[in-house]
GROMACS .gro file of C-alpha atoms in nm:
model
  480
    1MET     CA    1   2.281   0.710   4.314
    2ARG     CA    2   2.610   0.686   4.131
    3ASP     CA    3   2.579   0.307   4.099
    4PHE     CA    4   2.223   0.339   3.970
    5LEU     CA    5   2.328   0.592   3.707
    6LEU     CA    6   2.619   0.374   3.607
    7TYR     CA    7   2.411   0.062   3.549
    8TYR     CA    8   2.120   0.245   3.392
    9GLY     CA    9   2.345   0.436   3.157
   10VAL     CA   10   2.504   0.111   3.041
   11PHE     CA   11   2.156  -0.034   2.995
   12ALA     CA   12   2.054   0.268   2.784
   13VAL     CA   13   2.349   0.218   2.549
   14TYR     CA   14   2.276  -0.152   2.507
   15TYR     CA   15   1.908  -0.077   2.458
   16VAL     CA   16   1.991   0.155   2.168
   17ILE     CA   17   2.218  -0.109   2.018
   18ALA     CA   18   1.951  -0.379   2.057
   19ILE     CA   19   1.662  -0.182   1.908
   20ASN     CA   20   1.858  -0.063   1.609
   21SER     CA   21   2.008  -0.408   1.549
   22LEU     CA   22   1.660  -0.559   1.542
   23TYR     CA   23   1.542  -0.287   1.304
   24PHE     CA   24   1.842  -0.371   1.086
   25ILE     CA   25   1.754  -0.743   1.087
   26ILE     CA   26   1.396  -0.662   0.982
   27MET     CA   27   1.534  -0.446   0.702
   28LEU     CA   28   1.746  -0.741   0.587
   29PHE     CA   29   1.424  -0.939   0.555
   30SER     CA   30   1.292  -0.653   0.343
   31PHE     CA   31   1.596  -0.670   0.114
   32ASN     CA   32   1.562  -1.047   0.095
   33SER     CA   33   1.199  -1.010  -0.017
   34ILE     CA   34   1.231  -0.712  -0.248
   35MET     CA   35   1.381  -0.893  -0.547
   36GLY     CA   36   1.096  -1.143  -0.549
   37ILE     CA   37   0.848  -0.855  -0.529
   38LEU     CA   38   1.027  -0.676  -0.810
   39LYS     CA   39   1.035  -0.983  -1.035
   40SER     CA   40   0.668  -1.047  -0.964
   41SER     CA   41   0.583  -0.688  -1.055
   42ILE     CA   42   0.787  -0.694  -1.378
   43TYR     CA   43   0.698  -1.035  -1.514
   44SER     CA   44   0.344  -1.082  -1.388
   45ARG     CA   45   0.056  -0.975  -1.609
   46PHE     CA   46  -0.146  -0.809  -1.338
   47GLN     CA   47  -0.276  -0.556  -1.592
   48THR     CA   48  -0.472  -0.833  -1.765
   49LEU     CA   49  -0.649  -0.901  -1.435
   50SER     CA   50  -0.829  -0.566  -1.463
   51GLY     CA   51  -1.063  -0.724  -1.716
   52SER     CA   52  -1.080  -1.073  -1.571
   53GLU     CA   53  -1.397  -1.222  -1.430
   54HIS     CA   54  -1.189  -1.423  -1.183
   55VAL     CA   55  -1.081  -1.117  -0.984
   56PRO     CA   56  -1.275  -1.102  -0.656
   57PRO     CA   57  -1.511  -0.803  -0.625
   58ILE     CA   58  -1.428  -0.549  -0.356
   59SER     CA   59  -1.629  -0.305  -0.149
   60ILE     CA   60  -1.432   0.016  -0.087
   61LEU     CA   61  -1.527   0.189   0.239
   62VAL     CA   62  -1.454   0.561   0.279
   63PRO     CA   63  -1.523   0.701   0.628
   64ALA     CA   64  -1.576   1.077   0.597
   65TYR     CA   65  -1.597   1.333   0.876
   66ASN     CA   66  -1.572   1.699   0.771
   67GLU     CA   67  -1.407   1.611   0.441
   68GLU     CA   68  -1.575   1.861   0.207
   69LEU     CA   69  -1.239   1.978   0.069
   70THR     CA   70  -1.105   1.635  -0.033
   71ILE     CA   71  -1.397   1.396  -0.072
   72ILE     CA   72  -1.483   1.473  -0.437
   73GLU     CA   73  -1.127   1.413  -0.561
   74ASN     CA   74  -1.109   1.101  -0.347
   75VAL     CA   75  -1.426   0.955  -0.497
   76ARG     CA   76  -1.326   1.050  -0.852
   77SER     CA   77  -1.000   0.867  -0.793
   78LEU     CA   78  -1.182   0.558  -0.671
   79LEU     CA   79  -1.436   0.557  -0.954
   80SER     CA   80  -1.154   0.555  -1.211
   81LEU     CA   81  -0.964   0.251  -1.078
   82ASN     CA   82  -0.854  -0.024  -1.315
   83TYR     CA   83  -1.063  -0.295  -1.154
   84PRO     CA   84  -1.340  -0.510  -1.303
   85ARG     CA   85  -1.602  -0.513  -1.026
   86TYR     CA   86  -1.616  -0.302  -0.714
   87GLU     CA   87  -1.835  -0.057  -0.524
   88VAL     CA   88  -1.753   0.262  -0.337
   89LEU     CA   89  -1.939   0.329  -0.012
   90VAL     CA   90  -1.878   0.676   0.131
   91VAL     CA   91  -1.988   0.690   0.495
   92ASN     CA   92  -2.065   1.043   0.613
   93ASP     CA   93  -2.007   1.022   0.988
   94GLY     CA   94  -2.230   1.306   1.100
   95SER     CA   95  -2.010   1.574   0.945
   96LYS     CA   96  -2.057   1.930   1.062
   97ASP     CA   97  -1.945   2.076   0.731
   98ALA     CA   98  -2.089   2.031   0.380
   99THR     CA   99  -1.947   1.682   0.313
  100LEU     CA  100  -2.293   1.533   0.260
  101GLN     CA  101  -2.417   1.812   0.036
  102VAL     CA  102  -2.112   1.835  -0.188
  103MET     CA  103  -2.137   1.461  -0.253
  104ILE     CA  104  -2.507   1.487  -0.334
  105ASP     CA  105  -2.453   1.784  -0.563
  106GLU     CA  106  -2.146   1.649  -0.743
  107PHE     CA  107  -2.291   1.307  -0.826
  108SER     CA  108  -2.664   1.398  -0.833
  109LEU     CA  109  -2.737   1.146  -0.560
  110VAL     CA  110  -3.092   1.090  -0.439
  111TYR     CA  111  -3.230   0.935  -0.125
  112SER     CA  112  -3.285   0.560  -0.167
  113GLU     CA  113  -3.528   0.340   0.022
  114HIS     CA  114  -3.421   0.012  -0.135
  115MET     CA  115  -3.070  -0.039   0.002
  116PRO     CA  116  -3.084  -0.339   0.238
  117VAL     CA  117  -2.890  -0.311   0.564
  118GLN     CA  118  -2.745  -0.628   0.713
  119PRO     CA  119  -2.724  -0.581   1.093
  120LEU     CA  120  -2.397  -0.774   1.117
  121LEU     CA  121  -2.221  -0.518   1.335
  122HIS     CA  122  -2.359  -0.262   1.578
  123THR     CA  123  -2.333   0.098   1.456
  124SER     CA  124  -2.476   0.442   1.519
  125LYS     CA  125  -2.810   0.519   1.356
  126ILE     CA  126  -2.819   0.531   0.976
  127ARG     CA  127  -3.002   0.847   0.869
  128GLY     CA  128  -3.018   0.781   0.497
  129ILE     CA  129  -2.862   0.617   0.191
  130TYR     CA  130  -2.812   0.801  -0.139
  131HIS     CA  131  -2.756   0.662  -0.487
  132ASN     CA  132  -2.765   0.755  -0.854
  133PRO     CA  133  -2.807   0.485  -1.124
  134ALA     CA  134  -2.571   0.687  -1.343
  135PHE     CA  135  -2.299   0.586  -1.094
  136PRO     CA  136  -2.410   0.230  -1.021
  137ASN     CA  137  -2.117   0.139  -0.797
  138LEU     CA  138  -2.131   0.452  -0.577
  139TYR     CA  139  -2.330   0.477  -0.253
  140LEU     CA  140  -2.342   0.751   0.007
  141ILE     CA  141  -2.436   0.653   0.361
  142ASP     CA  142  -2.537   0.926   0.604
  143LYS     CA  143  -2.519   0.832   0.972
  144GLU     CA  144  -2.497   0.984   1.315
  145ASN     CA  145  -2.147   1.055   1.441
  146GLY     CA  146  -1.978   0.751   1.590
  147GLY     CA  147  -1.613   0.770   1.486
  148LYS     CA  148  -1.405   0.608   1.216
  149ALA     CA  149  -1.442   0.251   1.340
  150ASP     CA  150  -1.820   0.291   1.362
  151SER     CA  151  -1.824   0.423   1.005
  152LEU     CA  152  -1.628   0.124   0.879
  153ASN     CA  153  -1.869  -0.111   1.054
  154ALA     CA  154  -2.163   0.069   0.893
  155GLY     CA  155  -1.998   0.030   0.554
  156ILE     CA  156  -1.949  -0.342   0.618
  157ASN     CA  157  -2.319  -0.380   0.701
  158LEU     CA  158  -2.413  -0.224   0.368
  159SER     CA  159  -2.142  -0.380   0.152
  160HIS     CA  160  -2.218  -0.649  -0.108
  161TYR     CA  161  -1.880  -0.811  -0.170
  162PRO     CA  162  -1.654  -1.060   0.018
  163LEU     CA  163  -1.352  -0.829   0.029
  164ILE     CA  164  -1.352  -0.482   0.182
  165ALA     CA  165  -1.099  -0.204   0.138
  166SER     CA  166  -1.067   0.083   0.384
  167ILE     CA  167  -0.955   0.416   0.236
  168ASP     CA  168  -0.911   0.750   0.412
  169ALA     CA  169  -1.109   1.036   0.260
  170ASP     CA  170  -0.794   1.247   0.221
  171SER     CA  171  -0.617   0.975   0.020
  172LEU     CA  172  -0.589   0.892  -0.349
  173LEU     CA  173  -0.519   0.548  -0.494
  174GLU     CA  174  -0.305   0.494  -0.799
  175LYS     CA  175  -0.520   0.346  -1.076
  176ASP     CA  176  -0.364  -0.001  -1.052
  177ALA     CA  177  -0.330  -0.010  -0.672
  178LEU     CA  178  -0.636  -0.225  -0.615
  179ILE     CA  179  -0.553  -0.474  -0.890
  180ARG     CA  180  -0.200  -0.513  -0.750
  181ILE     CA  181  -0.339  -0.594  -0.406
  182ALA     CA  182  -0.592  -0.833  -0.562
  183LYS     CA  183  -0.304  -1.018  -0.728
  184VAL     CA  184  -0.142  -1.070  -0.386
  185TYR     CA  185  -0.473  -1.196  -0.249
  186MET     CA  186  -0.531  -1.434  -0.540
  187GLU     CA  187  -0.192  -1.598  -0.482
  188ASN     CA  188  -0.335  -1.750  -0.162
  189PRO     CA  189  -0.700  -1.654  -0.114
  190ASP     CA  190  -0.776  -1.921   0.148
  191GLU     CA  191  -0.514  -1.795   0.392
  192THR     CA  192  -0.488  -1.422   0.321
  193VAL     CA  193  -0.700  -1.228   0.572
  194ALA     CA  194  -0.554  -0.878   0.526
  195ILE     CA  195  -0.322  -0.691   0.290
  196GLY     CA  196  -0.173  -0.348   0.345
  197GLY     CA  197  -0.075  -0.102   0.075
  198ASP     CA  198   0.213   0.144   0.063
  199ILE     CA  199   0.139   0.498   0.184
  200ARG     CA  200   0.317   0.794   0.023
  201ILE     CA  201   0.297   1.165   0.102
  202ALA     CA  202   0.108   1.364  -0.163
  203ASN     CA  203   0.200   1.713  -0.041
  204GLY     CA  204   0.375   1.886  -0.330
  205CYS     CA  205   0.237   1.654  -0.601
  206LYS     CA  206   0.020   1.782  -0.886
  207ILE     CA  207  -0.331   1.636  -0.862
  208GLU     CA  208  -0.586   1.642  -1.143
  209ASP     CA  209  -0.930   1.476  -1.129
  210GLY     CA  210  -0.826   1.256  -0.842
  211VAL     CA  211  -0.506   1.137  -1.012
  212VAL     CA  212  -0.146   1.211  -0.913
  213LYS     CA  213  -0.020   1.353  -1.243
  214ASP     CA  214   0.323   1.475  -1.136
  215ILE     CA  215   0.508   1.325  -0.840
  216ARG     CA  216   0.709   1.578  -0.644
  217LEU     CA  217   0.853   1.582  -0.295
  218PRO     CA  218   0.696   1.826  -0.047
  219ASP     CA  219   0.825   2.181  -0.028
  220LYS     CA  220   0.751   2.222   0.342
  221PHE     CA  221   0.976   2.090   0.618
  222LEU     CA  222   0.736   1.867   0.815
  223PRO     CA  223   0.573   1.687   0.518
  224MET     CA  224   0.922   1.624   0.378
  225MET     CA  225   1.030   1.470   0.709
  226GLN     CA  226   0.725   1.247   0.701
  227SER     CA  227   0.806   1.139   0.345
  228VAL     CA  228   1.140   0.986   0.444
  229GLU     CA  229   0.987   0.860   0.768
  230TYR     CA  230   0.715   0.673   0.576
  231LEU     CA  231   0.972   0.523   0.338
  232LYS     CA  232   1.160   0.378   0.632
  233ALA     CA  233   0.846   0.247   0.804
  234PHE     CA  234   0.679   0.092   0.500
  235LEU     CA  235   0.969  -0.024   0.283
  236GLY     CA  236   1.230  -0.085   0.551
  237GLY     CA  237   0.989  -0.227   0.807
  238ARG     CA  238   0.662  -0.365   0.679
  239ILE     CA  239   0.809  -0.561   0.388
  240GLY     CA  240   1.030  -0.743   0.638
  241TRP     CA  241   0.756  -0.806   0.895
  242SER     CA  242   0.525  -0.929   0.619
  243ALA     CA  243   0.792  -1.177   0.503
  244ILE     CA  244   0.774  -1.354   0.842
  245ASN     CA  245   0.397  -1.299   0.885
  246GLY     CA  246   0.453  -1.068   1.178
  247LEU     CA  247   0.275  -0.749   1.068
  248ILE     CA  248   0.099  -0.583   1.358
  249ILE     CA  249  -0.070  -0.306   1.160
  250VAL     CA  250  -0.223  -0.239   0.820
  251SER     CA  251  -0.250   0.135   0.773
  252GLY     CA  252  -0.600   0.273   0.805
  253ALA     CA  253  -0.529   0.486   0.498
  254PHE     CA  254  -0.535   0.182   0.266
  255GLY     CA  255  -0.587  -0.186   0.336
  256VAL     CA  256  -0.790  -0.481   0.203
  257PHE     CA  257  -0.954  -0.743   0.425
  258ARG     CA  258  -1.168  -1.054   0.408
  259LYS     CA  259  -1.507  -0.939   0.528
  260ASP     CA  260  -1.605  -1.271   0.683
  261TYR     CA  261  -1.311  -1.265   0.924
  262ILE     CA  262  -1.362  -0.899   1.010
  263ILE     CA  263  -1.716  -0.992   1.114
  264LYS     CA  264  -1.597  -1.300   1.307
  265VAL     CA  265  -1.367  -1.088   1.524
  266GLY     CA  266  -1.648  -0.841   1.596
  267GLY     CA  267  -1.561  -0.569   1.347
  268TYR     CA  268  -1.372  -0.251   1.423
  269ARG     CA  269  -1.350  -0.134   1.783
  270GLU     CA  270  -1.556   0.179   1.840
  271GLY     CA  271  -1.410   0.479   2.018
  272TYR     CA  272  -1.063   0.330   1.985
  273PRO     CA  273  -0.765   0.538   1.869
  274GLY     CA  274  -0.553   0.289   1.679
  275GLU     CA  275  -0.838   0.090   1.525
  276ASP     CA  276  -0.613  -0.013   1.236
  277MET     CA  277  -0.369  -0.187   1.472
  278ASN     CA  278  -0.654  -0.326   1.682
  279ILE     CA  279  -0.824  -0.507   1.392
  280ILE     CA  280  -0.496  -0.674   1.286
  281ILE     CA  281  -0.419  -0.792   1.639
  282LYS     CA  282  -0.771  -0.938   1.664
  283LEU     CA  283  -0.725  -1.120   1.333
  284HIS     CA  284  -0.393  -1.270   1.448
  285LYS     CA  285  -0.552  -1.373   1.778
  286TYR     CA  286  -0.857  -1.533   1.616
  287MET     CA  287  -0.662  -1.728   1.355
  288LEU     CA  288  -0.403  -1.854   1.603
  289GLU     CA  289  -0.655  -1.951   1.871
  290ASN     CA  290  -0.856  -2.144   1.613
  291LYS     CA  291  -0.538  -2.295   1.463
  292LEU     CA  292  -0.621  -2.169   1.114
  293PRO     CA  293  -0.347  -2.111   0.854
  294TYR     CA  294  -0.334  -1.745   0.759
  295ARG     CA  295  -0.120  -1.454   0.650
  296VAL     CA  296  -0.130  -1.077   0.686
  297ALA     CA  297   0.047  -0.948   0.374
  298PHE     CA  298   0.194  -0.621   0.253
  299CYS     CA  299   0.192  -0.505  -0.109
  300PRO     CA  300   0.454  -0.228  -0.149
  301ASP     CA  301   0.373  -0.152  -0.513
  302ALA     CA  302   0.005  -0.079  -0.438
  303VAL     CA  303   0.039   0.292  -0.363
  304CYS     CA  304  -0.195   0.526  -0.182
  305TRP     CA  305  -0.116   0.898  -0.170
  306THR     CA  306  -0.223   1.086   0.140
  307GLN     CA  307  -0.202   1.435   0.284
  308ALA     CA  308   0.047   1.485   0.567
  309PRO     CA  309   0.016   1.739   0.849
  310ASP     CA  310   0.225   2.049   0.782
  311THR     CA  311   0.217   2.213   1.126
  312LEU     CA  312   0.361   2.099   1.458
  313LYS     CA  313   0.020   2.132   1.623
  314ILE     CA  314  -0.154   1.895   1.386
  315LEU     CA  315   0.137   1.653   1.355
  316GLY     CA  316   0.169   1.641   1.732
  317SER     CA  317  -0.202   1.566   1.766
  318GLN     CA  318  -0.168   1.278   1.518
  319ARG     CA  319   0.138   1.129   1.687
  320ARG     CA  320  -0.011   1.156   2.036
  321ARG     CA  321  -0.315   0.968   1.906
  322TRP     CA  322  -0.089   0.700   1.761
  323GLY     CA  323   0.083   0.676   2.100
  324ARG     CA  324  -0.250   0.636   2.279
  325GLY     CA  325  -0.364   0.370   2.037
  326ASN     CA  326  -0.043   0.171   2.063
  327LEU     CA  327  -0.044   0.180   2.443
  328LYS     CA  328  -0.409   0.080   2.467
  329ASN     CA  329  -0.361  -0.215   2.231
  330MET     CA  330  -0.054  -0.336   2.418
  331ILE     CA  331  -0.228  -0.313   2.755
  332GLU     CA  332  -0.537  -0.499   2.634
  333TYR     CA  333  -0.368  -0.763   2.419
  334GLY     CA  334   0.003  -0.765   2.494
  335ARG     CA  335  -0.032  -0.885   2.851
  336HIS     CA  336  -0.238  -1.186   2.738
  337MET     CA  337  -0.054  -1.277   2.419
  338ALA     CA  338   0.311  -1.172   2.456
  339PHE     CA  339   0.568  -1.444   2.530
  340ARG     CA  340   0.310  -1.719   2.494
  341PRO     CA  341   0.404  -2.002   2.252
  342LYS     CA  342   0.035  -2.047   2.175
  343TYR     CA  343   0.054  -1.730   1.964
  344LYS     CA  344   0.368  -1.844   1.779
  345LEU     CA  345   0.581  -1.578   1.612
  346PHE     CA  346   0.325  -1.305   1.673
  347GLY     CA  347   0.328  -1.370   2.048
  348MET     CA  348   0.696  -1.454   2.080
  349LEU     CA  349   0.844  -1.183   1.857
  350THR     CA  350   0.603  -0.924   1.718
  351LEU     CA  351   0.430  -0.826   2.041
  352PRO     CA  352   0.743  -0.833   2.261
  353PHE     CA  353   0.924  -0.622   2.001
  354ASN     CA  354   0.638  -0.373   1.994
  355ILE     CA  355   0.614  -0.353   2.373
  356LEU     CA  356   0.988  -0.317   2.437
  357PHE     CA  357   1.093  -0.107   2.139
  358GLU     CA  358   0.781   0.089   2.044
  359THR     CA  359   0.552   0.127   2.348
  360LEU     CA  360   0.827   0.160   2.612
  361ASN     CA  361   1.070   0.337   2.382
  362PRO     CA  362   0.997   0.692   2.508
  363TYR     CA  363   1.072   0.595   2.867
  364PHE     CA  364   1.400   0.424   2.790
  365ARG     CA  365   1.510   0.699   2.551
  366ILE     CA  366   1.432   0.987   2.787
  367THR     CA  367   1.559   0.829   3.111
  368GLY     CA  368   1.866   0.684   2.938
  369LEU     CA  369   1.965   1.026   2.811
  370LEU     CA  370   1.906   1.178   3.157
  371ALA     CA  371   2.124   0.907   3.314
  372LEU     CA  372   2.408   0.979   3.074
  373ILE     CA  373   2.378   1.353   3.144
  374GLY     CA  374   2.395   1.264   3.514
  375TYR     CA  375   2.720   1.082   3.443
  376THR     CA  376   2.873   1.402   3.319
  377LEU     CA  377   2.733   1.625   3.595
  378LEU     CA  378   2.866   1.390   3.866
  379ASP     CA  379   3.206   1.362   3.694
  380MET     CA  380   3.157   0.987   3.643
  381THR     CA  381   3.266   1.019   3.284
  382ASN     CA  382   3.325   1.289   3.027
  383GLY     CA  383   3.133   1.437   2.739
  384TYR     CA  384   3.278   1.186   2.495
  385VAL     CA  385   3.040   0.919   2.627
  386LEU     CA  386   2.741   1.141   2.552
  387LEU     CA  387   2.887   1.211   2.210
  388LEU     CA  388   2.929   0.837   2.150
  389TYR     CA  389   2.570   0.773   2.258
  390GLY     CA  390   2.443   1.040   2.019
  391LEU     CA  391   2.657   0.921   1.729
  392LEU     CA  392   2.540   0.565   1.784
  393ASN     CA  393   2.178   0.678   1.747
  394VAL     CA  394   2.248   0.891   1.442
  395LEU     CA  395   2.468   0.642   1.256
  396TYR     CA  396   2.229   0.352   1.310
  397GLY     CA  397   1.937   0.567   1.204
  398MET     CA  398   2.119   0.690   0.896
  399LEU     CA  399   2.202   0.332   0.800
  400LEU     CA  400   1.836   0.231   0.826
  401GLY     CA  401   1.721   0.542   0.640
  402ILE     CA  402   1.968   0.491   0.358
  403GLY     CA  403   1.861   0.127   0.337
  404SER     CA  404   1.502   0.241   0.282
  405LEU     CA  405   1.614   0.476   0.006
  406LEU     CA  406   1.801   0.187  -0.159
  407LEU     CA  407   1.484  -0.024  -0.148
  408GLU     CA  408   1.294   0.262  -0.311
  409GLU     CA  409   1.555   0.304  -0.583
  410ILE     CA  410   1.595  -0.068  -0.652
  411ALA     CA  411   1.229  -0.156  -0.681
  412PHE     CA  412   0.997   0.142  -0.724
  413ARG     CA  413   1.168   0.468  -0.830
  414ARG     CA  414   0.867   0.689  -0.764
  415TYR     CA  415   1.113   0.980  -0.741
  416PRO     CA  416   1.337   0.945  -1.050
  417ARG     CA  417   1.506   1.286  -1.037
  418PHE     CA  418   1.860   1.292  -0.895
  419GLN     CA  419   1.785   1.602  -0.689
  420ASP     CA  420   1.499   1.414  -0.522
  421ILE     CA  421   1.739   1.143  -0.407
  422VAL     CA  422   1.980   1.403  -0.271
  423LYS     CA  423   1.695   1.581  -0.093
  424MET     CA  424   1.565   1.259   0.065
  425LEU     CA  425   1.917   1.167   0.179
  426PHE     CA  426   1.963   1.511   0.335
  427TYR     CA  427   1.634   1.487   0.526
  428THR     CA  428   1.713   1.129   0.630
  429ILE     CA  429   2.016   1.268   0.814
  430LEU     CA  430   1.842   1.586   0.933
  431MET     CA  431   1.556   1.399   1.101
  432PHE     CA  432   1.788   1.279   1.380
  433PHE     CA  433   1.858   1.633   1.494
  434GLY     CA  434   1.533   1.729   1.665
  435TYR     CA  435   1.252   1.563   1.468
  436ARG     CA  436   1.303   1.215   1.614
  437GLN     CA  437   1.343   1.356   1.964
  438ILE     CA  438   1.019   1.554   1.954
  439GLY     CA  439   0.848   1.241   1.820
  440VAL     CA  440   0.953   1.056   2.135
  441ILE     CA  441   0.805   1.335   2.347
  442TRP     CA  442   0.477   1.326   2.152
  443ARG     CA  443   0.449   0.953   2.209
  444PHE     CA  444   0.509   1.003   2.582
  445LEU     CA  445   0.243   1.276   2.593
  446GLY     CA  446   0.005   1.038   2.414
  447HIS     CA  447   0.052   0.791   2.699
  448ILE     CA  448  -0.035   1.063   2.949
  449GLU     CA  449  -0.351   1.139   2.750
  450TYR     CA  450  -0.442   0.770   2.761
  451LEU     CA  451  -0.406   0.766   3.141
  452ARG     CA  452  -0.643   1.064   3.147
  453ASN     CA  453  -0.897   0.861   2.945
  454ASN     CA  454  -0.865   1.088   2.642
  455ASN     CA  455  -0.998   0.881   2.349
  456SER     CA  456  -1.067   1.172   2.115
  457TRP     CA  457  -0.947   1.163   1.757
  458GLY     CA  458  -0.769   1.496   1.788
  459THR     CA  459  -0.732   1.764   1.524
  460MET     CA  460  -0.645   1.726   1.160
  461THR     CA  461  -0.627   1.955   0.858
  462ARG     CA  462  -0.774   1.894   0.518
  463THR     CA  463  -0.654   2.084   0.215
  464SER     CA  464  -0.821   2.100  -0.124
  465TRP     CA  465  -0.645   1.885  -0.382
  466GLN     CA  466  -0.716   2.161  -0.633
  467THR     CA  467  -0.450   2.386  -0.482
  468LYS     CA  468  -0.094   2.336  -0.597
  469GLY     CA  469   0.115   2.140  -0.350
  470SER     CA  470  -0.178   2.121  -0.109
  471GLU     CA  471  -0.079   2.451   0.048
  472ASN     CA  472  -0.361   2.704   0.039
  473ILE     CA  473  -0.713   2.614   0.149
  474SER     CA  474  -0.753   2.426   0.472
  475SER     CA  475  -1.013   2.315   0.721
  476LEU     CA  476  -0.948   2.232   1.084
  477GLU     CA  477  -1.186   2.016   1.286
  478ALA     CA  478  -1.182   1.774   1.578
  479ARG     CA  479  -1.305   1.422   1.518
  480SER     CA  480  -1.493   1.267   1.804
   0.00000   0.00000   0.00000
């Protein structure tokens, strides 16, 4: 027993060093790429593209289930984008609230019998399509409940354009977000199959007519934690992974895809928590197996603002779902693609990294800590080793968090006030004293739910954008 604890405790320490060192290397790739991104943003004339006939048209898909509190602001935001030609397809996924009716009333939509449906992907039954010529690029699709992936597939069947964008109904795009992503696509349209946008937390911001008028950090504890967490994930991580074409996920809140390749890989997987990761893995797999040149890109200056959970119950539900989705994807694809040269960098680096340092992370973290506690209880060492283990975690994490803040300050400066920087730095440190640990537990519980065949979406709150700081009016439902 003592020998086992000794070796496993040493393994736990080296595991922490390895995972954080790899995160640090990925962040270095982000820093290496950021200056090019910044120069491109400053010196390019992407604004002129908003009136160019050469910009590819895009179909924006908005899956909506019980979104009566946010859907109007979301659609207003989308209808006001600086983009020459696009359409917005809101897919009402059998909502139990008034989502369908508030859309019909707000935009005077009427039932249409002339909208052709292309049966490219299987979906639940379409109950009706609504349109108003006064809003020529807006369509409302009413269908039986089938989940988010099923809604996206229905939107693809009804879309008219070669590019599709997926947007969550509780999210708002900045006016130039779509044109910035289009610029990235137009740099290499033959090879670009997917582009992800940057996701920011909107809690605390002032929203008017679907536009973020005044950017402010959240007032509540949990949304603030998620703000610095998202900065680290998107700026410190996804920029770096994109630089080596190793992105494994494009956030379901905002991403743009080539429709033809989405159809070739069979569309979005129904009843699948983690459909945003699943579609990217399938795209990598298809392109590599068919030996086609491709890239999955990330555009950090194309910003989407989204609502973050502000209670432990709802946040825990979200993170357990993420854990289920990650585990299911790794079981179904990782065992066939990981460590196989056929899948190049994605198979030799991205998937092994995700399996070892994301999927299995809860087990190594929890058991490693227990082993080190066992050291102390059996008088194999003293408390200083536990202290060293904890400091190693905190210092590495702080370094990565501060690096993300530097990326934000160097390139984007969405939070220009000095007190905002101080607040983000404080929460970057604070998150390692409880928040990160409970996140590990949630991921572990998500794995247990997967083993129990729990594929439900879980619970989520929606808050009216009309209320200051997104604090007052909320709706709680379970998505099937």
